[in-house]
Amino acid sequence: MFRKTILVLVLLLVPSVSSCGGRGPTATGGKLRVLATTSIVGDVVSQVGGDTIALTILMPVGTDPHDFQPRPQDAAALADARIIFSNGAGLEGFLQPLLESTGATGKLVEVSAGITLLALPGSDQATGDPHTWMDPNNVITWTQNIAAALSAADPAHAADYQANAVVYIASLRDLDTWIRSEVAQIPPQNRLLVADHAVLGYFAAQYGFTQEGTITGSFSSEAAPSARELAALEDKIRQSGVRAVFVSEAVNQTLADQIAADTGIKSVWIYHATLTASGGPAASYLEFMRYNVKAIVEALR
Ligand SMILES: [Zn+2]
């Protein structure tokens, strides 16, 4: 009796999802349905998948993934996806409980798999630093992971996915070359980074900078600094000759402005874990990195 009731409910639900949700097989034209957690992961998935996939991006642009609260519609989007692409490395703490509660059957693919994660000083984050995308060389690994997962799920289009990946990896290598030529304008003694949280570790390691300190003293934007921690950071900024504090959507701007005012340095906006809407200054991952590198070079050279 109970099973019959469930069957009836399923039969009732299926047509309504297809007709109004845009997620049914007809609505996607038989395309491979995939989901990406962040807008940055989504952009890279879209570069590899092109028109062959039907992509849903879970977090709206402007979202800070460290404190993302899933909405009711997110459960349906997850349940619909054949592949769920996450950044991984501990970024999406909400994801595993949500997958379990929705009974999603899609394959979870962490695009950062295979990247040697940096440790986070002073953090109990067991997995390491999640901000892998701040080095385009890591995003080459993402691209290879995405192409492999799409090809495995949809072998008929494997050649397309591989070809798209080759093109995108070439643009990531160009980006890496461009970043090296840009940061060459910064004198070595100025290559000191302070950000709102530990977002620039991979960038610093790849391009010869030191991450001197962070406002939150943490990998995540969720922690708030004590007065003593703030005073210690300001002392460090004064003593080491740090020239700017980089602030993103992750932390309140007022705190960064106060540190900048107290120490006489600049407070400079960078993008952290989200793209902008199309037409904005960071509408793709490549634009996101170019924007951030220009901001860093402008502030430190
Ligand atoms: Zn972050």
mmCIF file of C-alpha atoms and ligand atoms in Angstrom:
data_model
loop_
_atom_site.group_PDB
_atom_site.id
_atom_site.type_symbol
_atom_site.label_atom_id
_atom_site.label_comp_id
_atom_site.label_asym_id
_atom_site.label_seq_id
_atom_site.Cartn_x
_atom_site.Cartn_y
_atom_site.Cartn_z
ATOM 1 C CA MET A 1 0.000 0.000 0.000
ATOM 2 C CA PHE A 2 2.782 2.384 0.988
ATOM 3 C CA ARG A 3 4.743 1.544 -2.167
ATOM 4 C CA LYS A 4 1.688 2.137 -4.328
ATOM 5 C CA THR A 5 1.274 5.575 -2.801
ATOM 6 C CA ILE A 6 4.886 6.432 -3.573
ATOM 7 C CA LEU A 7 4.502 5.204 -7.159
ATOM 8 C CA VAL A 8 1.446 7.377 -7.667
ATOM 9 C CA LEU A 9 3.285 10.383 -6.223
ATOM 10 C CA VAL A 10 6.252 9.773 -8.522
ATOM 11 C CA LEU A 11 3.979 9.477 -11.562
ATOM 12 C CA LEU A 12 2.246 12.680 -10.580
ATOM 13 C CA LEU A 13 5.506 14.521 -10.003
ATOM 14 C CA VAL A 14 7.404 13.527 -13.135
ATOM 15 C CA PRO A 15 5.342 15.405 -15.737
ATOM 16 C CA SER A 16 5.175 18.532 -13.593
ATOM 17 C CA VAL A 17 8.959 18.620 -13.163
ATOM 18 C CA SER A 18 9.478 18.192 -16.912
ATOM 19 C CA SER A 19 7.026 20.845 -17.928
ATOM 20 C CA CYS A 20 7.797 23.627 -15.476
ATOM 21 C CA GLY A 21 11.220 22.860 -14.038
ATOM 22 C CA GLY A 22 13.139 22.790 -17.290
ATOM 23 C CA ARG A 23 15.027 19.778 -16.024
ATOM 24 C CA GLY A 24 13.319 16.873 -17.755
ATOM 25 C CA PRO A 25 14.953 14.955 -20.594
ATOM 26 C CA THR A 26 12.881 16.846 -23.165
ATOM 27 C CA ALA A 27 13.744 20.258 -21.800
ATOM 28 C CA THR A 28 17.472 19.539 -21.971
ATOM 29 C CA GLY A 29 17.245 17.864 -25.387
ATOM 30 C CA GLY A 30 18.902 14.707 -24.094
ATOM 31 C CA LYS A 31 21.970 16.652 -22.973
ATOM 32 C CA LEU A 32 24.078 15.390 -20.100
ATOM 33 C CA ARG A 33 22.752 17.105 -16.965
ATOM 34 C CA VAL A 34 25.537 18.337 -14.718
ATOM 35 C CA LEU A 35 25.755 20.646 -11.740
ATOM 36 C CA ALA A 36 28.612 22.832 -10.527
ATOM 37 C CA THR A 37 28.726 24.278 -7.028
ATOM 38 C CA THR A 38 30.418 27.666 -7.571
ATOM 39 C CA SER A 39 30.320 30.041 -10.528
ATOM 40 C CA ILE A 40 34.078 29.530 -11.037
ATOM 41 C CA VAL A 41 33.774 25.734 -11.193
ATOM 42 C CA GLY A 42 30.732 26.272 -13.439
ATOM 43 C CA ASP A 43 32.681 28.424 -15.896
ATOM 44 C CA VAL A 44 35.415 25.811 -16.299
ATOM 45 C CA VAL A 45 32.832 23.005 -16.664
ATOM 46 C CA SER A 46 31.100 25.068 -19.322
ATOM 47 C CA GLN A 47 34.383 25.635 -21.215
ATOM 48 C CA VAL A 48 34.856 21.860 -21.436
ATOM 49 C CA GLY A 49 31.225 20.804 -21.850
ATOM 50 C CA GLY A 50 30.169 23.498 -24.309
ATOM 51 C CA ASP A 51 26.691 23.044 -25.756
ATOM 52 C CA THR A 52 26.766 19.299 -25.202
ATOM 53 C CA ILE A 53 25.849 19.555 -21.525
ATOM 54 C CA ALA A 54 22.970 21.115 -19.606
ATOM 55 C CA LEU A 55 24.698 22.920 -16.734
ATOM 56 C CA THR A 56 23.159 24.172 -13.500
ATOM 57 C CA ILE A 57 25.276 26.332 -11.179
ATOM 58 C CA LEU A 58 24.243 25.986 -7.553
ATOM 59 C CA MET A 59 25.538 29.234 -6.034
ATOM 60 C CA PRO A 60 24.389 32.514 -7.550
ATOM 61 C CA VAL A 61 27.153 34.963 -8.503
ATOM 62 C CA GLY A 62 28.230 36.986 -5.477
ATOM 63 C CA THR A 63 27.896 34.045 -3.089
ATOM 64 C CA ASP A 64 30.595 33.375 -0.492
ATOM 65 C CA PRO A 65 30.892 29.562 -0.547
ATOM 66 C CA HIS A 66 32.254 29.431 3.013
ATOM 67 C CA ASP A 67 28.864 30.259 4.471
ATOM 68 C CA PHE A 68 26.500 29.172 1.688
ATOM 69 C CA GLN A 69 23.117 28.050 2.987
ATOM 70 C CA PRO A 70 21.387 25.649 0.569
ATOM 71 C CA ARG A 71 17.891 26.683 -0.518
ATOM 72 C CA PRO A 72 14.951 24.285 -1.034
ATOM 73 C CA GLN A 73 15.354 24.294 -4.831
ATOM 74 C CA ASP A 74 18.992 23.197 -4.514
ATOM 75 C CA ALA A 75 17.943 19.699 -3.419
ATOM 76 C CA ALA A 76 16.000 19.212 -6.664
ATOM 77 C CA ALA A 77 18.903 20.520 -8.764
ATOM 78 C CA LEU A 78 21.283 18.086 -7.064
ATOM 79 C CA ALA A 79 18.912 15.151 -7.444
ATOM 80 C CA ASP A 80 18.640 15.860 -11.191
ATOM 81 C CA ALA A 81 22.348 15.932 -11.998
ATOM 82 C CA ARG A 82 24.288 12.996 -13.465
ATOM 83 C CA ILE A 83 27.555 14.637 -12.364
ATOM 84 C CA ILE A 84 28.015 17.054 -9.462
ATOM 85 C CA PHE A 85 31.222 19.061 -9.839
ATOM 86 C CA SER A 86 32.515 20.569 -6.607
ATOM 87 C CA ASN A 87 35.740 22.441 -5.873
ATOM 88 C CA GLY A 88 36.445 19.952 -3.084
ATOM 89 C CA ALA A 89 39.344 20.404 -0.647
ATOM 90 C CA GLY A 90 36.798 21.147 2.074
ATOM 91 C CA LEU A 91 35.286 24.241 0.445
ATOM 92 C CA GLU A 92 31.689 23.040 0.246
ATOM 93 C CA GLY A 93 30.929 21.930 3.788
ATOM 94 C CA PHE A 94 27.200 21.960 3.063
ATOM 95 C CA LEU A 95 27.427 19.469 0.198
ATOM 96 C CA GLN A 96 27.748 16.032 1.786
ATOM 97 C CA PRO A 97 24.774 16.445 4.179
ATOM 98 C CA LEU A 98 22.703 17.855 1.318
ATOM 99 C CA LEU A 99 23.608 14.937 -0.999
ATOM 100 C CA GLU A 100 22.647 12.480 1.721
ATOM 101 C CA SER A 101 19.350 14.171 2.514
ATOM 102 C CA THR A 102 18.303 14.432 -1.140
ATOM 103 C CA GLY A 103 19.388 10.899 -2.064
ATOM 104 C CA ALA A 104 21.166 12.305 -5.126
ATOM 105 C CA THR A 105 22.611 9.533 -7.302
ATOM 106 C CA GLY A 106 24.851 11.630 -9.543
ATOM 107 C CA LYS A 107 28.601 11.132 -9.430
ATOM 108 C CA LEU A 108 30.395 13.616 -7.186
ATOM 109 C CA VAL A 109 33.587 14.881 -8.853
ATOM 110 C CA GLU A 110 35.933 17.149 -6.895
ATOM 111 C CA VAL A 111 37.713 19.181 -9.566
ATOM 112 C CA SER A 112 40.676 19.830 -7.235
ATOM 113 C CA ALA A 113 41.406 16.089 -6.921
ATOM 114 C CA GLY A 114 45.096 15.407 -7.539
ATOM 115 C CA ILE A 115 46.270 18.907 -6.571
ATOM 116 C CA THR A 116 48.808 18.972 -3.742
ATOM 117 C CA LEU A 117 46.988 21.092 -1.183
ATOM 118 C CA LEU A 118 48.836 23.757 0.785
ATOM 119 C CA ALA A 119 48.641 23.606 4.552
ATOM 120 C CA LEU A 120 46.799 26.378 6.335
ATOM 121 C CA PRO A 121 48.942 27.741 9.165
ATOM 122 C CA GLY A 122 46.960 28.012 12.377
ATOM 123 C CA SER A 123 43.947 26.198 10.968
ATOM 124 C CA ASP A 124 42.360 22.939 12.048
ATOM 125 C CA GLN A 125 41.057 22.487 8.489
ATOM 126 C CA ALA A 126 42.184 18.886 7.963
ATOM 127 C CA THR A 127 42.054 18.936 4.164
ATOM 128 C CA GLY A 128 44.279 21.974 3.538
ATOM 129 C CA ASP A 129 43.745 25.253 1.706
ATOM 130 C CA PRO A 130 40.641 25.035 -0.522
ATOM 131 C CA HIS A 131 41.421 28.112 -2.726
ATOM 132 C CA THR A 132 43.113 26.092 -5.477
ATOM 133 C CA TRP A 133 41.779 28.275 -8.342
ATOM 134 C CA MET A 134 44.052 31.167 -7.384
ATOM 135 C CA ASP A 135 46.772 29.454 -9.464
ATOM 136 C CA PRO A 136 45.739 28.777 -13.098
ATOM 137 C CA ASN A 137 48.106 25.799 -13.155
ATOM 138 C CA ASN A 138 45.731 24.144 -10.683
ATOM 139 C CA VAL A 139 42.810 24.979 -12.972
ATOM 140 C CA ILE A 140 44.597 22.972 -15.683
ATOM 141 C CA THR A 141 44.163 19.992 -13.331
ATOM 142 C CA TRP A 142 40.494 20.964 -12.877
ATOM 143 C CA THR A 143 40.054 21.005 -16.658
ATOM 144 C CA GLN A 144 41.596 17.546 -17.035
ATOM 145 C CA ASN A 145 39.405 16.165 -14.232
ATOM 146 C CA ILE A 146 36.291 17.691 -15.792
ATOM 147 C CA ALA A 147 37.097 16.365 -19.281
ATOM 148 C CA ALA A 148 37.700 12.879 -17.863
ATOM 149 C CA ALA A 149 34.422 12.867 -15.905
ATOM 150 C CA LEU A 150 32.319 14.180 -18.810
ATOM 151 C CA SER A 151 33.940 11.706 -21.214
ATOM 152 C CA ALA A 152 33.265 8.787 -18.879
ATOM 153 C CA ALA A 153 29.607 9.754 -18.450
ATOM 154 C CA ASP A 154 29.045 10.591 -22.127
ATOM 155 C CA PRO A 155 31.530 8.625 -24.277
ATOM 156 C CA ALA A 156 29.762 9.635 -27.500
ATOM 157 C CA HIS A 157 31.055 13.198 -27.016
ATOM 158 C CA ALA A 158 34.428 12.342 -25.468
ATOM 159 C CA ALA A 159 36.371 13.724 -28.452
ATOM 160 C CA ASP A 160 34.544 17.074 -28.125
ATOM 161 C CA TYR A 161 35.276 17.303 -24.396
ATOM 162 C CA GLN A 162 38.945 16.486 -24.926
ATOM 163 C CA ALA A 163 39.252 19.010 -27.770
ATOM 164 C CA ASN A 164 37.573 21.735 -25.700
ATOM 165 C CA ALA A 165 39.894 20.939 -22.795
ATOM 166 C CA VAL A 166 42.970 21.302 -25.007
ATOM 167 C CA VAL A 167 41.814 24.750 -26.175
ATOM 168 C CA TYR A 168 41.003 25.923 -22.648
ATOM 169 C CA ILE A 169 44.258 24.600 -21.186
ATOM 170 C CA ALA A 170 46.121 26.640 -23.835
ATOM 171 C CA SER A 171 44.328 29.790 -22.600
ATOM 172 C CA LEU A 172 45.215 28.892 -18.984
ATOM 173 C CA ARG A 173 48.884 28.571 -19.983
ATOM 174 C CA ASP A 174 48.651 31.984 -21.695
ATOM 175 C CA LEU A 175 47.142 33.390 -18.481
ATOM 176 C CA ASP A 176 50.026 31.949 -16.456
ATOM 177 C CA THR A 177 52.573 33.551 -18.835
ATOM 178 C CA TRP A 178 50.738 36.880 -18.627
ATOM 179 C CA ILE A 179 50.669 36.767 -14.797
ATOM 180 C CA ARG A 180 54.447 36.173 -14.707
ATOM 181 C CA SER A 181 55.079 39.192 -16.931
ATOM 182 C CA GLU A 182 52.707 41.367 -14.857
ATOM 183 C CA VAL A 183 54.117 40.471 -11.439
ATOM 184 C CA ALA A 184 57.642 41.112 -12.769
ATOM 185 C CA GLN A 185 56.749 44.810 -12.338
ATOM 186 C CA ILE A 186 56.586 44.363 -8.544
ATOM 187 C CA PRO A 187 59.929 44.762 -6.731
ATOM 188 C CA PRO A 188 60.742 41.590 -4.755
ATOM 189 C CA GLN A 189 60.638 43.416 -1.399
ATOM 190 C CA ASN A 190 57.023 44.485 -2.107
ATOM 191 C CA ARG A 191 55.730 40.971 -2.743
ATOM 192 C CA LEU A 192 53.949 40.719 0.587
ATOM 193 C CA LEU A 193 50.260 39.842 0.684
ATOM 194 C CA VAL A 194 47.687 40.467 3.396
ATOM 195 C CA ALA A 195 44.137 39.476 2.523
ATOM 196 C CA ASP A 196 40.869 39.270 4.415
ATOM 197 C CA HIS A 197 41.313 35.508 4.771
ATOM 198 C CA ALA A 198 43.863 33.015 3.452
ATOM 199 C CA VAL A 199 42.755 33.257 -0.159
ATOM 200 C CA LEU A 200 46.097 33.968 -1.861
ATOM 201 C CA GLY A 201 48.207 30.985 -0.744
ATOM 202 C CA TYR A 202 48.397 29.231 -4.142
ATOM 203 C CA PHE A 203 48.943 32.526 -5.956
ATOM 204 C CA ALA A 204 51.745 33.429 -3.530
ATOM 205 C CA ALA A 205 53.427 30.033 -3.852
ATOM 206 C CA GLN A 206 53.338 30.029 -7.659
ATOM 207 C CA TYR A 207 54.361 33.637 -8.327
ATOM 208 C CA GLY A 208 56.914 34.365 -5.615
ATOM 209 C CA PHE A 209 54.891 36.219 -2.973
ATOM 210 C CA THR A 210 54.611 35.730 0.786
ATOM 211 C CA GLN A 211 51.195 35.606 2.420
ATOM 212 C CA GLU A 212 52.120 37.721 5.455
ATOM 213 C CA GLY A 213 48.850 37.572 7.319
ATOM 214 C CA THR A 214 45.073 37.561 7.121
ATOM 215 C CA ILE A 215 42.352 39.565 8.816
ATOM 216 C CA THR A 216 40.358 36.573 10.016
ATOM 217 C CA GLY A 217 43.449 34.510 10.812
ATOM 218 C CA SER A 218 41.685 31.642 9.125
ATOM 219 C CA PHE A 219 41.128 29.898 5.810
ATOM 220 C CA SER A 220 37.482 30.810 5.973
ATOM 221 C CA SER A 221 35.552 34.026 6.052
ATOM 222 C CA GLU A 222 33.461 32.747 8.948
ATOM 223 C CA ALA A 223 35.922 33.533 11.705
ATOM 224 C CA ALA A 224 36.129 37.019 13.217
ATOM 225 C CA PRO A 225 39.384 38.395 14.628
ATOM 226 C CA SER A 226 39.749 39.497 18.258
ATOM 227 C CA ALA A 227 41.037 42.984 19.109
ATOM 228 C CA ARG A 228 44.374 41.462 20.079
ATOM 229 C CA GLU A 229 44.665 39.573 16.763
ATOM 230 C CA LEU A 230 43.873 42.777 14.860
ATOM 231 C CA ALA A 231 46.518 44.718 16.783
ATOM 232 C CA ALA A 232 49.084 41.974 16.066
ATOM 233 C CA LEU A 233 48.253 42.079 12.355
ATOM 234 C CA GLU A 234 48.613 45.862 12.267
ATOM 235 C CA ASP A 235 52.014 45.594 13.983
ATOM 236 C CA LYS A 236 53.115 43.055 11.405
ATOM 237 C CA ILE A 237 51.937 45.274 8.538
ATOM 238 C CA ARG A 238 53.916 48.244 9.911
ATOM 239 C CA GLN A 239 57.069 46.203 10.554
ATOM 240 C CA SER A 240 57.210 44.203 7.333
ATOM 241 C CA GLY A 241 56.361 47.013 4.914
ATOM 242 C CA VAL A 242 53.124 45.491 3.582
ATOM 243 C CA ARG A 243 51.657 48.010 1.121
ATOM 244 C CA ALA A 244 48.022 46.896 0.795
ATOM 245 C CA VAL A 245 45.297 44.762 2.302
ATOM 246 C CA PHE A 246 43.213 42.828 -0.224
ATOM 247 C CA VAL A 247 39.568 42.446 0.585
ATOM 248 C CA SER A 248 36.875 40.430 -1.163
ATOM 249 C CA GLU A 249 33.215 39.634 -0.830
ATOM 250 C CA ALA A 250 34.138 37.327 2.034
ATOM 251 C CA VAL A 251 34.727 39.823 4.841
ATOM 252 C CA ASN A 252 33.147 43.101 5.788
ATOM 253 C CA GLN A 253 34.862 45.987 4.088
ATOM 254 C CA THR A 254 34.772 48.190 7.190
ATOM 255 C CA LEU A 255 37.305 46.039 8.997
ATOM 256 C CA ALA A 256 39.752 46.152 6.064
ATOM 257 C CA ASP A 257 39.253 49.912 5.744
ATOM 258 C CA GLN A 258 39.987 50.334 9.455
ATOM 259 C CA ILE A 259 43.231 48.337 9.182
ATOM 260 C CA ALA A 260 44.218 50.345 6.108
ATOM 261 C CA ALA A 261 43.505 53.630 7.910
ATOM 262 C CA ASP A 262 45.323 52.561 11.107
ATOM 263 C CA THR A 263 48.457 51.490 9.228
ATOM 264 C CA GLY A 264 48.420 53.954 6.342
ATOM 265 C CA ILE A 265 48.190 51.306 3.602
ATOM 266 C CA LYS A 266 45.688 50.815 0.806
ATOM 267 C CA SER A 267 42.557 48.664 0.981
ATOM 268 C CA VAL A 268 42.138 47.012 -2.424
ATOM 269 C CA TRP A 269 39.207 44.968 -3.712
ATOM 270 C CA ILE A 270 39.803 41.543 -5.266
ATOM 271 C CA TYR A 271 37.402 38.770 -6.242
ATOM 272 C CA HIS A 272 37.656 35.669 -4.119
ATOM 273 C CA ALA A 273 35.339 32.758 -4.876
ATOM 274 C CA THR A 274 32.695 34.028 -7.250
ATOM 275 C CA LEU A 275 32.454 35.490 -10.726
ATOM 276 C CA THR A 276 30.399 38.569 -11.516
ATOM 277 C CA ALA A 277 27.273 38.522 -13.669
ATOM 278 C CA SER A 278 27.954 38.593 -17.412
ATOM 279 C CA GLY A 279 29.067 42.058 -18.448
ATOM 280 C CA GLY A 280 30.782 42.551 -15.069
ATOM 281 C CA PRO A 281 34.554 42.804 -14.594
ATOM 282 C CA ALA A 282 35.020 39.128 -13.673
ATOM 283 C CA ALA A 283 32.402 37.293 -15.718
ATOM 284 C CA SER A 284 34.721 34.386 -16.530
ATOM 285 C CA TYR A 285 37.549 32.719 -14.636
ATOM 286 C CA LEU A 286 40.124 34.209 -17.051
ATOM 287 C CA GLU A 287 38.722 37.723 -16.462
ATOM 288 C CA PHE A 288 38.529 37.061 -12.710
ATOM 289 C CA MET A 289 42.272 36.301 -12.586
ATOM 290 C CA ARG A 290 43.197 39.208 -14.854
ATOM 291 C CA TYR A 291 41.191 41.594 -12.663
ATOM 292 C CA ASN A 292 42.846 40.323 -9.469
ATOM 293 C CA VAL A 293 46.374 40.342 -10.878
ATOM 294 C CA LYS A 294 45.961 43.904 -12.182
ATOM 295 C CA ALA A 295 44.689 44.996 -8.747
ATOM 296 C CA ILE A 296 47.625 43.336 -6.981
ATOM 297 C CA VAL A 297 50.225 44.715 -9.408
ATOM 298 C CA GLU A 298 48.737 48.218 -9.276
ATOM 299 C CA ALA A 299 48.835 48.207 -5.447
ATOM 300 C CA LEU A 300 52.322 46.734 -4.948
ATOM 301 C CA ARG A 301 54.555 47.876 -7.800
HETATM 302 ZN ZN ZN B 1 37.786 31.704 0.843
#
